[in-house]
């Protein structure tokens, strides 16, 4: 079975037992999560979030990029979220390379200029979480957000640790 056939099949099973078709649009817990895209980090499960309860924005490294900020502003201003949670994790691929390394690899591979592509690789997961919190806190359009907190998820134990 191809991956596409697999997901179509799984969705058929999902829709047969689906009962949450009438939920309101705004997230009921008023939480927006910005998390790394790592496949081992099932954000909903890890944080005990259920359908309709939170926005989850994900990218490589859980970085507060312009696009993540765009989503957070929509989440807050139009859909009423009041708390932001940044989630990173142990064993993150973002600490395994430097932006310049990846720029060089794909620049040579595709014979194209990559100097304007920022990958946001980092050296410390903890520092990265702190930097994202700081960045989110600096956005004037998110100044009414009640709290911006950060956690590191341990992929080997399933525990989260708050970054203070
Ligand atoms: Zn990661």
Short mmCIF file of C-alpha atoms and ligand atoms in Angstrom, two decimals:
data_model
loop_
_atom_site.label_atom_id
_atom_site.label_comp_id
_atom_site.label_asym_id
_atom_site.label_seq_id
_atom_site.Cartn_x
_atom_site.Cartn_y
_atom_site.Cartn_z
CA UNK A 1 0.00 0.00 0.00
CA UNK A 2 1.35 3.46 -0.87
CA UNK A 3 1.46 6.20 1.77
CA UNK A 4 -1.35 7.97 -0.06
CA UNK A 5 -3.51 4.86 -0.03
CA UNK A 6 -2.69 4.41 3.64
CA UNK A 7 -3.90 7.88 4.64
CA UNK A 8 -7.03 7.66 2.48
CA UNK A 9 -7.87 4.37 4.12
CA UNK A 10 -7.19 5.71 7.60
CA UNK A 11 -9.33 8.79 6.95
CA UNK A 12 -12.23 6.61 5.85
CA UNK A 13 -12.06 4.82 9.21
CA UNK A 14 -11.73 8.18 11.00
CA UNK A 15 -14.76 9.72 9.32
CA UNK A 16 -16.90 6.69 10.11
CA UNK A 17 -16.53 7.25 13.85
CA UNK A 18 -16.16 11.07 13.75
CA UNK A 19 -18.51 12.86 16.18
CA UNK A 20 -16.98 16.36 16.59
CA UNK A 21 -18.47 18.14 13.59
CA UNK A 22 -20.15 20.92 15.57
CA UNK A 23 -17.32 22.47 17.54
CA UNK A 24 -16.99 26.27 17.69
CA UNK A 25 -14.21 27.87 15.65
CA UNK A 26 -12.24 29.57 18.48
CA UNK A 27 -10.00 27.22 20.49
CA UNK A 28 -11.80 26.55 23.79
CA UNK A 29 -8.69 26.61 25.98
CA UNK A 30 -7.55 29.87 24.35
CA UNK A 31 -4.10 28.40 23.85
CA UNK A 32 -1.79 28.67 20.83
CA UNK A 33 1.18 26.33 20.68
CA UNK A 34 4.30 26.94 18.59
CA UNK A 35 6.18 23.66 18.30
CA UNK A 36 8.92 21.92 16.37
CA UNK A 37 7.72 19.69 13.54
CA UNK A 38 9.53 16.63 14.91
CA UNK A 39 7.59 13.45 14.11
CA UNK A 40 8.05 12.08 17.64
CA UNK A 41 6.37 15.09 19.22
CA UNK A 42 2.61 14.55 19.13
CA UNK A 43 1.75 17.96 20.56
CA UNK A 44 -1.90 17.22 21.36
CA UNK A 45 -1.05 14.04 23.23
CA UNK A 46 1.96 15.48 25.02
CA UNK A 47 0.02 18.50 26.31
CA UNK A 48 -3.31 16.74 26.82
CA UNK A 49 -5.06 18.90 24.24
CA UNK A 50 -8.24 17.69 22.62
CA UNK A 51 -9.96 18.59 19.38
CA UNK A 52 -11.10 22.21 19.31
CA UNK A 53 -9.01 23.27 22.29
CA UNK A 54 -5.87 24.90 20.86
CA UNK A 55 -4.12 26.18 17.77
CA UNK A 56 -0.94 24.33 16.96
CA UNK A 57 1.60 26.04 14.73
CA UNK A 58 4.57 23.95 13.71
CA UNK A 59 7.79 24.33 11.81
CA UNK A 60 11.39 23.12 12.00
CA UNK A 61 12.63 24.22 15.42
CA UNK A 62 9.41 25.85 16.61
CA UNK A 63 10.73 29.18 15.38
CA UNK A 64 8.74 32.41 15.68
CA UNK A 65 9.27 33.23 12.02
CA UNK A 66 7.28 35.95 10.30
CA UNK A 67 4.80 33.31 9.20
CA UNK A 68 4.45 31.85 12.70
CA UNK A 69 3.89 35.38 14.01
CA UNK A 70 1.25 35.88 11.30
CA UNK A 71 -0.58 32.78 12.57
CA UNK A 72 -0.22 33.86 16.20
CA UNK A 73 -1.70 37.29 15.47
CA UNK A 74 -4.69 35.71 13.68
CA UNK A 75 -5.03 33.21 16.52
CA UNK A 76 -4.99 35.95 19.16
CA UNK A 77 -6.77 38.82 17.46
CA UNK A 78 -9.48 36.98 15.57
CA UNK A 79 -9.87 33.75 17.50
CA UNK A 80 -9.27 34.83 21.06
CA UNK A 81 -6.22 32.89 22.20
CA UNK A 82 -4.59 34.41 25.27
CA UNK A 83 -1.68 32.12 26.10
CA UNK A 84 1.21 31.01 23.90
CA UNK A 85 3.27 27.91 24.58
CA UNK A 86 6.56 27.24 22.76
CA UNK A 87 7.55 23.57 22.62
CA UNK A 88 10.96 22.27 21.61
CA UNK A 89 12.36 18.81 22.33
CA UNK A 90 15.52 16.85 23.00
CA UNK A 91 17.44 15.31 20.10
CA UNK A 92 16.32 18.05 17.68
CA UNK A 93 17.75 17.98 14.16
CA UNK A 94 18.12 21.76 14.28
CA UNK A 95 21.25 21.44 16.44
CA UNK A 96 22.91 19.04 13.99
CA UNK A 97 23.80 21.56 11.29
CA UNK A 98 24.58 25.21 10.65
CA UNK A 99 22.62 27.40 8.25
CA UNK A 100 25.75 27.87 6.12
CA UNK A 101 26.22 24.10 5.80
CA UNK A 102 22.74 23.48 4.42
CA UNK A 103 22.92 26.59 2.26
CA UNK A 104 26.13 25.26 0.74
CA UNK A 105 24.76 21.73 0.19
CA UNK A 106 21.64 22.80 -1.67
CA UNK A 107 23.37 25.64 -3.44
CA UNK A 108 25.79 23.15 -5.01
CA UNK A 109 23.17 20.47 -5.55
CA UNK A 110 20.71 22.75 -7.35
CA UNK A 111 23.20 25.27 -8.69
CA UNK A 112 21.21 28.11 -7.17
CA UNK A 113 21.85 30.95 -4.77
CA UNK A 114 20.74 30.13 -1.23
CA UNK A 115 22.24 32.98 0.75
CA UNK A 116 18.80 34.48 1.38
CA UNK A 117 17.37 31.26 2.86
CA UNK A 118 17.48 31.28 6.63
CA UNK A 119 17.04 27.86 8.24
CA UNK A 120 17.23 29.05 11.87
CA UNK A 121 19.54 26.24 13.00
CA UNK A 122 20.57 26.63 16.64
CA UNK A 123 23.08 25.24 19.13
CA UNK A 124 21.00 25.01 22.30
CA UNK A 125 17.38 23.91 22.53
CA UNK A 126 16.95 25.81 25.78
CA UNK A 127 18.38 29.02 24.35
CA UNK A 128 16.21 28.59 21.28
CA UNK A 129 13.06 28.37 23.38
CA UNK A 130 14.11 31.48 25.33
CA UNK A 131 14.83 33.35 22.09
CA UNK A 132 11.43 32.50 20.61
CA UNK A 133 9.67 33.61 23.80
CA UNK A 134 11.64 36.86 23.74
CA UNK A 135 10.80 37.42 20.09
CA UNK A 136 7.07 36.75 20.60
CA UNK A 137 7.12 39.08 23.60
CA UNK A 138 8.59 41.82 21.42
CA UNK A 139 5.75 41.78 18.88
CA UNK A 140 3.52 44.79 19.64
CA UNK A 141 0.45 43.06 18.16
CA UNK A 142 0.80 40.26 20.73
CA UNK A 143 1.33 42.51 23.74
CA UNK A 144 -2.04 41.58 25.26
CA UNK A 145 -1.15 37.89 25.40
CA UNK A 146 -1.34 36.88 29.07
CA UNK A 147 1.58 34.46 29.10
CA UNK A 148 4.25 33.10 26.79
CA UNK A 149 5.87 30.01 28.24
CA UNK A 150 8.29 27.43 26.93
CA UNK A 151 8.84 23.72 27.39
CA UNK A 152 11.31 21.10 26.28
CA UNK A 153 9.83 17.69 25.56
CA UNK A 154 12.08 14.72 26.23
CA UNK A 155 11.60 12.31 23.33
CA UNK A 156 13.04 9.45 25.38
CA UNK A 157 10.83 9.79 28.47
CA UNK A 158 7.74 11.69 27.28
CA UNK A 159 8.20 14.35 29.99
CA UNK A 160 8.12 18.09 29.48
CA UNK A 161 10.33 20.51 31.40
CA UNK A 162 9.47 24.19 31.63
CA UNK A 163 12.11 26.63 30.49
CA UNK A 164 12.32 29.55 32.87
ZN1 LIG B 1 13.03 19.55 16.43
#
